[in-house]
Coordinates of N, CA and C in Angstrom, one line a residue:
Chain Y
D3 N -18.0 -1.4 -10.1 CA -17.0 -1.2 -9.1 C -17.2 -2.2 -8.1
A4 N -16.5 -3.9 -8.2 CA -17.4 -4.9 -7.5 C -16.5 -4.4 -5.8
R5 N -17.0 -4.9 -4.9 CA -16.7 -4.4 -3.5 C -17.3 -5.5 -2.5
V6 N -16.6 -5.5 -1.8 CA -17.3 -6.4 -0.5 C -18.2 -6.1 0.5
T7 N -19.5 -6.4 0.6 CA -20.4 -5.5 1.4 C -20.7 -6.2 2.8
Q8 N -20.8 -5.3 3.8 CA -21.0 -6.2 5.2 C -22.2 -5.5 5.6
T9 N -22.8 -6.4 6.5 CA -23.9 -6.0 7.2 C -24.3 -6.6 8.7
P10 N -24.7 -6.0 9.4 CA -24.9 -4.4 9.5 C -24.0 -3.5 9.7
R11 N -23.6 -2.1 9.4 CA -22.3 -1.4 9.7 C -22.3 -1.1 11.0
H12 N -23.4 -1.5 11.6 CA -23.6 -0.7 13.4 C -24.2 -1.5 13.7
K13 N -23.8 -2.0 15.0 CA -24.8 -3.1 15.9 C -24.4 -2.7 17.3
V14 N -25.5 -2.6 18.3 CA -25.1 -2.2 19.8 C -26.5 -3.1 20.8
T15 N -26.1 -4.4 21.1 CA -26.9 -5.3 22.2 C -26.0 -5.4 23.3
E16 N -27.0 -5.7 23.7 CA -26.1 -6.2 25.4 C -26.0 -7.7 25.8
M17 N -25.0 -7.7 26.3 CA -24.4 -8.9 26.8 C -25.4 -9.9 27.3
G18 N -24.9 -11.0 26.5 CA -25.5 -12.2 26.4 C -26.5 -12.8 25.2
Q19 N -26.6 -11.4 24.4 CA -27.5 -11.9 23.2 C -26.7 -12.3 21.9
E20 N -27.3 -12.9 21.1 CA -26.6 -13.5 20.0 C -26.3 -12.4 18.9
V21 N -25.2 -12.3 18.2 CA -25.2 -11.4 17.2 C -24.5 -12.1 15.7
T22 N -24.8 -11.9 14.9 CA -24.7 -12.4 13.3 C -24.3 -11.4 12.4
M23 N -23.6 -11.4 12.0 CA -22.8 -10.6 11.0 C -22.6 -11.3 9.5
R24 N -22.7 -10.4 8.6 CA -22.9 -11.2 7.4 C -21.9 -10.1 6.6
C25 N -21.3 -11.0 5.7 CA -20.4 -10.4 4.4 C -20.8 -11.1 2.9
Q26 N -20.9 -10.4 2.4 CA -21.0 -10.7 0.4 C -19.2 -10.5 0.1
P27 N -18.7 -11.6 -0.4 CA -17.4 -11.4 -1.0 C -17.7 -11.1 -2.1
I28 N -16.7 -10.4 -2.9 CA -16.6 -9.8 -4.4 C -16.6 -11.3 -5.1
L29 N -17.6 -11.3 -6.4 CA -18.0 -12.3 -7.0 C -16.8 -12.2 -7.6
G30 N -16.6 -14.2 -7.7 CA -15.7 -15.2 -8.1 C -14.3 -15.1 -7.0
H31 N -14.2 -14.4 -5.8 CA -13.0 -14.6 -5.3 C -13.6 -15.9 -4.5
N32 N -12.5 -16.6 -4.2 CA -12.6 -17.9 -3.7 C -12.0 -18.1 -2.4
T33 N -11.6 -16.8 -1.7 CA -11.2 -16.7 -0.1 C -11.9 -15.5 0.5
V34 N -12.0 -16.1 1.6 CA -13.0 -15.2 2.8 C -12.3 -15.3 4.2
F35 N -11.9 -13.7 4.7 CA -11.1 -13.6 6.2 C -12.3 -12.8 6.9
W36 N -12.0 -13.3 8.0 CA -12.8 -12.7 9.2 C -11.7 -12.1 10.1
Y37 N -11.6 -10.4 10.1 CA -10.7 -10.1 10.7 C -11.4 -9.3 12.0
R38 N -10.5 -9.1 13.0 CA -11.4 -8.2 14.5 C -10.4 -7.0 14.7
Q39 N -10.7 -5.7 14.8 CA -10.1 -4.6 15.3 C -10.2 -4.0 16.3
T40 N -9.1 -4.0 17.3 CA -9.6 -3.1 18.2 C -8.4 -1.9 18.7
M41 N -8.3 -1.3 19.5 CA -7.2 -0.2 19.8 C -6.2 -0.9 20.5
M42 N -6.6 -1.8 21.2 CA -5.5 -2.5 22.0 C -5.1 -3.5 21.5
Q43 N -5.6 -4.5 20.6 CA -4.9 -5.7 19.8 C -4.8 -5.5 18.4
G44 N -5.1 -4.0 17.8 CA -4.6 -4.0 16.6 C -5.5 -4.7 15.5
L45 N -5.1 -5.5 14.4 CA -6.2 -6.3 13.8 C -5.7 -7.8 14.0
E46 N -6.5 -8.3 14.4 CA -6.2 -9.9 14.7 C -7.1 -10.8 13.3
L47 N -6.6 -11.4 12.8 CA -7.5 -12.8 12.2 C -8.0 -13.6 12.9
L48 N -9.6 -13.8 12.6 CA -10.1 -14.8 13.6 C -10.1 -16.0 12.6
A49 N -10.7 -15.7 11.3 CA -10.7 -17.1 10.6 C -10.5 -17.0 9.1
Y50 N -10.1 -17.9 8.4 CA -10.8 -17.9 6.8 C -10.9 -18.9 6.5
F51 N -11.5 -18.9 4.9 CA -12.5 -19.9 4.3 C -11.8 -19.6 2.6
R52 N -11.7 -21.1 2.2 CA -11.4 -21.1 1.0 C -12.1 -22.1 0.2
N53 N -13.2 -21.9 -0.9 CA -13.9 -22.7 -1.8 C -15.0 -22.6 -0.4
R54 N -15.2 -22.0 0.4 CA -16.2 -22.2 1.4 C -15.6 -23.2 2.4
A55 N -14.4 -23.8 2.2 CA -14.1 -24.5 3.0 C -13.4 -24.0 4.7
P56 N -13.6 -24.0 5.8 CA -12.7 -23.5 6.6 C -11.3 -23.7 6.5
L57 N -10.4 -22.9 6.9 CA -9.0 -23.4 6.4 C -8.3 -23.2 8.0
D58 N -9.0 -21.9 8.8 CA -8.0 -21.9 9.8 C -8.4 -21.3 10.7
D59 N -8.9 -21.3 11.8 CA -10.1 -20.7 13.0 C -9.3 -20.9 14.2
S60 N -8.0 -20.8 14.0 CA -7.2 -20.5 15.3 C -6.9 -19.3 16.2
G61 N -7.7 -18.6 15.4 CA -7.6 -16.9 15.4 C -9.1 -16.7 17.1
M62 N -10.0 -17.7 16.6 CA -11.5 -17.7 17.2 C -11.9 -18.5 18.2
P63 N -11.8 -17.3 19.3 CA -12.6 -18.0 20.5 C -13.9 -18.9 20.4
K64 N -13.6 -20.5 20.5 CA -14.2 -21.5 19.9 C -15.8 -21.5 20.8
D65 N -15.5 -20.8 22.0 CA -17.0 -21.5 22.7 C -17.8 -20.4 22.6
R66 N -17.6 -19.1 21.8 CA -19.0 -18.5 21.9 C -18.8 -18.3 20.1
F67 N -17.6 -18.2 19.6 CA -17.9 -17.6 18.2 C -17.4 -18.7 16.8
S68 N -18.4 -18.5 16.1 CA -18.6 -19.5 15.0 C -19.1 -19.0 13.6
A69 N -17.9 -19.5 12.3 CA -17.9 -18.6 11.2 C -18.6 -19.9 10.2
E70 N -18.8 -19.5 9.2 CA -19.7 -20.1 8.1 C -19.5 -19.6 7.2
M71 N -20.0 -20.4 5.8 CA -20.3 -20.1 4.3 C -21.3 -20.7 3.9
P72 N -22.4 -20.6 3.8 CA -23.7 -21.4 3.3 C -23.4 -21.1 1.9
D73 N -23.0 -20.1 1.1 CA -22.7 -20.7 0.0 C -21.6 -19.2 -0.5
A74 N -21.4 -19.4 -1.8 CA -20.4 -18.8 -2.4 C -20.5 -17.4 -2.0
T75 N -21.6 -16.8 -2.0 CA -21.8 -15.0 -1.7 C -22.0 -14.9 -0.1
L76 N -22.1 -15.9 1.0 CA -22.2 -15.2 2.2 C -21.5 -15.9 2.9
A77 N -20.8 -15.0 3.7 CA -20.1 -15.6 5.1 C -20.8 -15.1 6.2
T78 N -20.9 -15.8 7.3 CA -21.4 -15.1 8.5 C -20.4 -15.7 9.1
L79 N -20.3 -14.1 10.7 CA -19.9 -14.4 12.0 C -20.6 -14.4 13.0
K80 N -20.8 -15.7 13.7 CA -21.7 -15.5 15.3 C -20.9 -15.2 16.2
I81 N -21.6 -14.4 17.4 CA -21.1 -14.3 18.8 C -22.6 -14.9 19.7
Q82 N -22.0 -16.0 20.4 CA -23.5 -16.5 21.2 C -22.7 -16.9 22.2
P83 N -22.8 -16.6 23.5 CA -23.5 -15.0 23.8 C -22.3 -14.2 24.0
S84 N -22.6 -13.1 23.4 CA -21.7 -11.9 23.2 C -21.3 -11.2 24.7
E85 N -20.4 -11.0 24.8 CA -19.7 -10.1 26.1 C -18.9 -8.6 26.0
P86 N -19.2 -7.9 26.6 CA -18.5 -6.4 26.4 C -17.2 -6.2 25.7
R87 N -16.3 -7.5 26.2 CA -15.0 -7.7 25.5 C -15.0 -8.1 24.0
D88 N -15.9 -8.1 23.4 CA -16.4 -8.5 22.0 C -16.2 -7.4 20.9
S89 N -16.5 -6.3 21.6 CA -17.1 -4.9 21.4 C -15.7 -4.4 20.9
A90 N -16.0 -4.4 19.0 CA -14.8 -4.2 18.3 C -15.6 -3.9 16.7
V91 N -13.9 -3.6 15.9 CA -14.6 -3.4 14.6 C -14.4 -4.6 13.8
Y92 N -15.5 -5.3 13.1 CA -15.0 -6.7 12.7 C -15.1 -6.7 11.1
F93 N -14.1 -7.0 10.3 CA -14.2 -6.8 8.9 C -13.8 -8.3 8.3
C94 N -14.7 -8.4 7.4 CA -14.4 -9.6 5.8 C -13.5 -8.9 5.2
A95 N -12.9 -9.9 4.5 CA -12.1 -9.7 3.5 C -12.4 -10.3 2.4
S96 N -12.1 -10.3 1.3 CA -11.9 -11.6 -0.2 C -10.9 -11.3 -0.9
G97 N -10.4 -12.3 -1.9 CA -9.2 -12.6 -2.6 C -9.3 -13.7 -3.2
L98 N -8.4 -13.5 -4.1 CA -8.5 -14.8 -5.2 C -7.2 -15.8 -4.3
S99 N -7.3 -17.1 -4.3 CA -5.9 -17.7 -3.7 C -5.0 -18.0 -4.7
F100 N -5.1 -18.0 -5.6 CA -4.2 -18.6 -6.4 C -3.1 -17.1 -7.0
G101 N -2.5 -17.2 -5.8 CA -0.9 -16.3 -6.4 C -1.4 -14.9 -6.3
T102 N -3.0 -14.8 -6.5 CA -2.6 -13.2 -6.0 C -3.1 -12.7 -4.7
E103 N -2.3 -12.3 -3.9 CA -2.3 -12.2 -2.4 C -3.1 -11.0 -1.9
T104 N -3.7 -10.4 -2.5 CA -4.1 -8.8 -2.2 C -5.8 -9.2 -1.7
Q105 N -5.9 -8.7 -0.9 CA -7.0 -9.1 -0.2 C -7.8 -7.5 -0.2
Y106 N -9.2 -7.6 -0.6 CA -10.7 -6.7 -0.5 C -10.9 -6.9 0.6
F107 N -11.2 -5.3 1.4 CA -11.6 -5.4 2.7 C -13.0 -4.7 2.5
G108 N -14.1 -5.0 3.2 CA -15.4 -4.4 3.5 C -15.3 -3.7 4.4
P109 N -16.4 -2.5 4.6 CA -16.1 -1.2 5.3 C -16.5 -1.8 7.1
G110 N -16.4 -3.0 7.2 CA -16.4 -3.3 8.6 C -18.0 -3.3 9.5
T111 N -17.9 -4.1 10.2 CA -19.1 -4.0 11.3 C -18.8 -3.4 12.5
R112 N -19.3 -2.5 12.9 CA -18.9 -2.1 14.4 C -19.8 -2.1 15.7
L113 N -19.0 -3.6 16.2 CA -20.1 -4.0 17.2 C -20.0 -3.3 18.6
L114 N -20.9 -2.7 19.5 CA -21.0 -2.6 21.0 C -21.7 -3.4 22.1
V115 N -21.0 -4.1 22.7 CA -21.9 -5.2 23.5 C -21.9 -4.3 24.8
L116 N -22.9 -3.9 25.3 CA -23.3 -3.5 26.7 C -23.1 -4.1 27.6
Chain I
G2 N 7.3 -17.3 15.0 CA 6.4 -16.7 13.7 C 6.3 -15.8 12.9
D3 N 5.6 -15.8 11.9 CA 6.0 -14.2 11.3 C 5.3 -12.9 12.2
S4 N 5.8 -11.9 11.9 CA 5.7 -10.8 12.4 C 5.9 -9.5 11.8
V5 N 5.1 -8.6 12.1 CA 5.6 -7.3 11.3 C 5.5 -5.6 12.4
T6 N 6.8 -5.4 12.5 CA 6.7 -4.0 13.6 C 6.8 -2.9 12.8
Q7 N 5.9 -1.9 13.2 CA 6.2 -0.7 12.3 C 6.0 0.6 13.3
M8 N 6.5 1.7 12.9 CA 6.8 2.8 13.9 C 5.3 2.9 14.4
E9 N 5.5 3.4 16.0 CA 4.2 3.8 16.5 C 4.0 5.4 16.4
G10 N 2.8 5.4 16.0 CA 2.4 6.9 15.9 C 1.6 7.4 17.3
P11 N 0.7 8.4 17.0 CA 0.7 9.1 16.0 C 2.2 9.9 15.2
V12 N 2.0 10.2 13.8 CA 2.8 10.9 13.5 C 1.5 12.7 12.9
T13 N 2.0 13.6 13.0 CA 1.5 14.6 12.7 C 2.2 15.6 12.1
L14 N 2.2 15.3 10.3 CA 2.6 16.5 9.3 C 2.0 17.8 9.3
S15 N 3.1 18.9 8.6 CA 2.6 19.7 7.9 C 2.0 19.2 6.6
E16 N 1.4 19.9 5.6 CA 1.0 19.6 4.3 C 2.3 20.0 3.6
E17 N 3.0 19.2 2.8 CA 4.1 19.1 1.9 C 5.5 18.5 2.4
A18 N 5.1 18.2 3.9 CA 6.4 17.7 4.4 C 6.5 16.4 4.0
F19 N 7.6 15.7 4.3 CA 8.2 14.7 3.6 C 8.1 13.5 5.0
L20 N 7.5 12.2 5.1 CA 7.0 11.2 5.3 C 7.4 9.9 5.3
T21 N 8.4 9.5 6.2 CA 8.8 8.4 6.3 C 7.6 7.5 7.2
I22 N 7.4 6.2 7.2 CA 6.8 5.3 8.2 C 7.3 3.7 8.2
N23 N 8.5 3.6 9.4 CA 8.9 2.4 9.2 C 8.3 1.0 9.3
C24 N 9.1 0.2 8.4 CA 8.3 -1.4 8.7 C 9.3 -1.9 8.7
T25 N 9.4 -3.2 10.1 CA 10.9 -3.9 9.8 C 9.9 -5.7 9.8
Y26 N 10.3 -6.7 9.6 CA 9.3 -7.9 9.3 C 10.4 -8.8 9.7
T27 N 9.9 -10.1 10.1 CA 10.5 -11.2 10.6 C 9.8 -12.3 9.5
A28 N 10.1 -13.0 8.9 CA 9.5 -13.9 8.3 C 10.9 -15.0 8.0
T29 N 10.1 -16.3 7.9 CA 10.9 -17.9 7.6 C 11.1 -18.1 6.4
G30 N 10.4 -17.3 5.2 CA 10.4 -17.6 4.1 C 11.0 -16.3 3.4
Y31 N 10.0 -16.5 2.3 CA 10.1 -15.3 1.3 C 8.7 -14.8 1.2
P32 N 8.3 -13.5 1.7 CA 7.3 -13.3 1.9 C 6.9 -12.0 1.4
S33 N 5.7 -12.1 0.5 CA 5.7 -10.4 -0.3 C 5.1 -9.6 1.0
L34 N 5.2 -8.3 0.7 CA 5.2 -7.2 1.8 C 4.3 -6.1 0.8
F35 N 3.2 -5.4 2.1 CA 2.4 -4.8 1.8 C 2.0 -3.5 2.7
W36 N 1.8 -2.3 1.9 CA 1.0 -1.5 2.8 C -0.5 -1.0 2.5
Y37 N -0.8 -1.5 3.2 CA -2.6 -1.1 3.1 C -2.9 0.5 4.0
V38 N -4.3 1.1 3.7 CA -4.3 2.8 3.9 C -5.9 2.2 4.7
Q39 N -6.2 2.6 5.8 CA -7.5 2.6 6.1 C -8.2 4.3 6.4
Y40 N -8.5 5.3 5.6 CA -9.6 6.0 5.9 C -10.5 5.9 6.8
P41 N -10.8 7.2 7.4 CA -11.9 6.9 8.9 C -13.1 6.5 8.4
G42 N -13.6 5.6 9.4 CA -14.6 5.0 8.9 C -14.5 3.9 8.0
E43 N -13.9 3.5 7.3 CA -13.7 2.8 6.0 C -12.4 1.4 6.5
G44 N -12.8 0.5 5.7 CA -11.7 -0.6 5.6 C -10.8 -0.7 5.4
L45 N -9.6 -1.2 5.3 CA -8.6 -1.2 4.7 C -8.4 -1.4 3.3
Q46 N -7.8 -0.6 2.4 CA -7.4 -0.7 0.9 C -6.2 -0.9 0.8
L47 N -5.6 -2.1 -0.1 CA -4.2 -1.8 -0.9 C -3.8 -0.5 -1.1
L48 N -2.4 0.0 -0.6 CA -2.3 0.8 -1.3 C -0.7 0.6 -2.4
L49 N -0.2 -0.7 -2.1 CA 1.4 -0.7 -2.8 C 1.6 -2.0 -2.1
K50 N 2.2 -3.1 -3.1 CA 2.8 -4.2 -2.5 C 4.5 -4.7 -3.5
A51 N 4.9 -5.2 -3.0 CA 6.2 -6.1 -3.5 C 6.5 -7.5 -2.9
T52 N 6.7 -8.2 -4.2 CA 6.7 -9.2 -4.1 C 8.1 -9.8 -3.6
K53 N 9.1 -9.5 -3.9 CA 10.5 -9.9 -4.1 C 11.2 -8.8 -3.9
A54 N 12.6 -9.3 -3.6 CA 14.0 -8.2 -3.2 C 14.4 -7.4 -4.1
D55 N 14.3 -6.0 -3.5 CA 14.4 -4.9 -4.4 C 13.4 -4.5 -5.4
D56 N 12.5 -5.2 -4.9 CA 11.1 -4.5 -5.5 C 10.6 -3.1 -5.0
K57 N 10.3 -2.2 -6.1 CA 9.6 -1.3 -5.5 C 8.2 -0.5 -5.6
G58 N 7.4 -0.7 -4.5 CA 5.7 -0.8 -4.9 C 5.5 0.7 -4.6
S59 N 4.8 1.4 -5.8 CA 4.1 2.5 -5.3 C 3.2 3.0 -6.0
N60 N 2.5 3.7 -5.3 CA 0.9 4.1 -5.8 C 0.4 5.7 -5.0
K61 N 0.1 6.4 -6.1 CA -0.3 7.7 -5.5 C 0.7 8.4 -4.6
G62 N 1.9 8.8 -5.1 CA 3.0 8.9 -5.0 C 3.8 8.7 -3.3
F63 N 3.0 7.4 -3.3 CA 4.0 6.5 -2.1 C 4.7 5.5 -2.8
E64 N 5.9 5.4 -1.8 CA 6.8 4.2 -2.4 C 7.6 3.8 -1.2
A65 N 7.8 2.3 -1.6 CA 8.1 1.4 -0.7 C 9.1 0.5 -1.2
T66 N 10.3 0.2 -0.7 CA 11.3 -0.9 -1.4 C 11.8 -2.0 -0.6
Y67 N 11.8 -3.2 -0.8 CA 11.3 -4.2 -0.6 C 12.8 -4.7 -0.4
R68 N 13.5 -5.0 1.2 CA 15.0 -4.8 1.4 C 15.2 -6.0 2.3
K69 N 15.8 -6.9 1.5 CA 16.1 -8.3 2.3 C 16.7 -8.3 3.2
E70 N 18.0 -7.2 2.9 CA 18.9 -7.5 3.7 C 19.0 -6.9 5.2
T71 N 18.3 -5.7 5.1 CA 17.4 -5.1 6.3 C 16.5 -5.6 6.8
T72 N 15.7 -6.5 6.1 CA 14.3 -6.9 6.2 C 13.1 -5.6 6.8
S73 N 13.4 -5.0 5.8 CA 12.6 -3.8 5.9 C 11.6 -3.2 4.8
F74 N 10.5 -2.4 4.7 CA 9.8 -2.1 3.8 C 9.2 -1.0 4.3
H75 N 10.2 0.4 4.5 CA 9.5 1.5 4.6 C 8.9 2.7 3.8
L76 N 7.9 2.9 4.8 CA 7.1 3.5 3.6 C 7.2 5.5 3.3
E77 N 7.5 5.9 2.3 CA 7.6 7.2 1.9 C 7.1 8.0 1.1
K78 N 6.7 9.2 1.0 CA 6.1 10.2 0.2 C 6.7 11.7 0.2
G79 N 7.2 11.8 -0.8 CA 7.8 13.4 -1.0 C 6.8 14.8 -0.5
S80 N 5.7 14.4 -0.5 CA 4.9 15.9 -0.2 C 3.3 15.0 0.3
V81 N 3.1 15.2 0.9 CA 2.2 14.8 2.1 C 0.7 15.7 1.4
Q82 N -0.5 15.4 1.5 CA -1.5 16.3 1.8 C -2.9 15.9 2.9
V83 N -3.3 17.0 3.2 CA -4.3 16.5 4.2 C -5.0 15.4 3.7
S84 N -5.4 14.8 2.9 CA -6.0 13.9 2.1 C -5.5 12.3 2.6
D85 N -4.1 12.6 2.7 CA -3.3 11.1 3.0 C -3.6 11.0 4.5
S86 N -4.3 11.7 5.2 CA -4.5 11.4 6.8 C -5.3 10.3 6.8
A87 N -4.8 9.1 7.8 CA -5.2 7.8 7.5 C -4.3 7.0 8.5
V88 N -4.9 5.8 8.7 CA -4.3 4.7 9.3 C -3.3 3.9 8.2
Y89 N -2.0 4.0 8.5 CA -0.9 2.9 7.7 C -0.8 1.9 8.1
F90 N -1.1 0.5 7.3 CA -0.8 -1.1 8.2 C 0.2 -1.7 6.9
C91 N 1.7 -1.7 7.7 CA 2.6 -2.9 6.9 C 1.9 -4.3 6.8
A92 N 2.0 -5.1 6.1 CA 1.6 -6.4 6.5 C 2.9 -7.2 5.2
L93 N 2.5 -8.3 6.0 CA 3.3 -9.6 5.1 C 2.6 -10.8 4.7
S94 N 2.7 -11.2 3.7 CA 1.8 -12.5 2.9 C 2.8 -13.5 2.8
E95 N 2.7 -14.6 3.5 CA 3.6 -16.4 3.6 C 2.5 -17.3 3.0
L96 N 2.6 -18.2 2.4 CA 2.4 -19.5 2.2 C 2.0 -20.0 3.3
S97 N 0.8 -20.5 3.8 CA 0.5 -21.3 5.2 C -0.4 -22.2 4.5
G98 N 0.3 -23.6 4.5 CA 0.3 -24.6 4.2 C -0.7 -24.9 2.7
G99 N 0.0 -25.4 1.9 CA -0.2 -25.8 0.5 C -0.3 -24.6 0.1
S100 N -1.4 -23.9 -0.9 CA -1.4 -22.7 -1.5 C -2.0 -21.2 -0.9
N101 N -2.4 -21.7 0.4 CA -3.5 -20.9 1.1 C -2.2 -19.5 1.5
Y102 N -2.5 -17.7 1.5 CA -2.1 -17.2 1.6 C -2.6 -16.7 2.9
K103 N -1.6 -16.2 4.1 CA -2.2 -15.1 5.3 C -1.4 -14.2 5.4
L104 N -2.1 -12.9 5.9 CA -1.7 -11.7 5.6 C -1.4 -11.4 7.1
T105 N -0.3 -11.1 7.6 CA 0.2 -10.9 9.5 C 0.4 -9.5 9.0
F106 N -0.5 -8.2 10.0 CA -0.2 -6.9 10.1 C 0.5 -6.2 11.1
G107 N 1.0 -5.1 10.7 CA 1.7 -4.7 12.2 C 0.3 -3.6 12.9
K108 N 1.0 -2.6 13.6 CA -0.2 -2.6 14.5 C -0.6 -1.2 14.0
G109 N -0.4 -0.5 13.2 CA -0.7 0.7 12.2 C -0.3 1.8 12.9
T110 N -0.1 2.5 11.8 CA 0.3 4.2 12.2 C -0.7 5.0 12.2
L111 N -1.1 6.0 13.3 CA -2.1 6.8 12.5 C -1.0 8.0 12.2
L112 N -1.7 8.8 10.7 CA -0.8 9.9 10.2 C -2.1 11.0 10.2
T113 N -1.4 12.1 10.8 CA -2.5 13.2 10.5 C -1.8 14.5 9.8
V114 N -2.3 15.0 8.8 CA -1.4 16.2 8.3 C -2.2 17.2 8.5
N115 N -1.8 18.5 8.7 CA -2.3 19.5 9.1 C -2.0 20.8 7.9
P116 N -3.2 21.2 7.4 CA -3.1 22.6 6.2 C -2.1 23.6 6.6

């Protein structure tokens, strides 16, 4: 049963620290999405990649957030420096871009910035 | 831009009650429509989808029909169970430049089913 995996599942850090979240998409999927979920804003798309190339990161605060795909099996989302307002659940999702639109979500990383 | 509006929750029902969660959308083209479900502590899972007008998506007793004339995709289930307690998200997908698809989500509706 293929699944998207995310690490860590939970992260508590102090303001100003760097946070790195990792995602392993389903093998063979060529599109990867990063979302942020909060009570106030709901689900927000931060960035997405196709064939490891960033296609849209307009939803991401550029000054502190960065997203990369070093290889086809790993996507990373970094926050540096972190702020309390970054506290949220961050989801990674993967899919196939050629006409199959279903996105498969990972379990999320729950981030708390103190 | 594209948007999805779904009824605000929370919705609380007794087991075996009928469920409706309303969803309407605004889109410039011909989107595909989805319902995703999020169980406590988990990521979102696809529940059902419909890709063109008048299509009906169905899964696990849930149904939704793509109504282009009313731009709606309401979720229904005839008899809910305690295990259906979750947050339900309506979403649409449209081409965003070339062959890339983006999902736009509604804010989610929390459903609680009591025994």
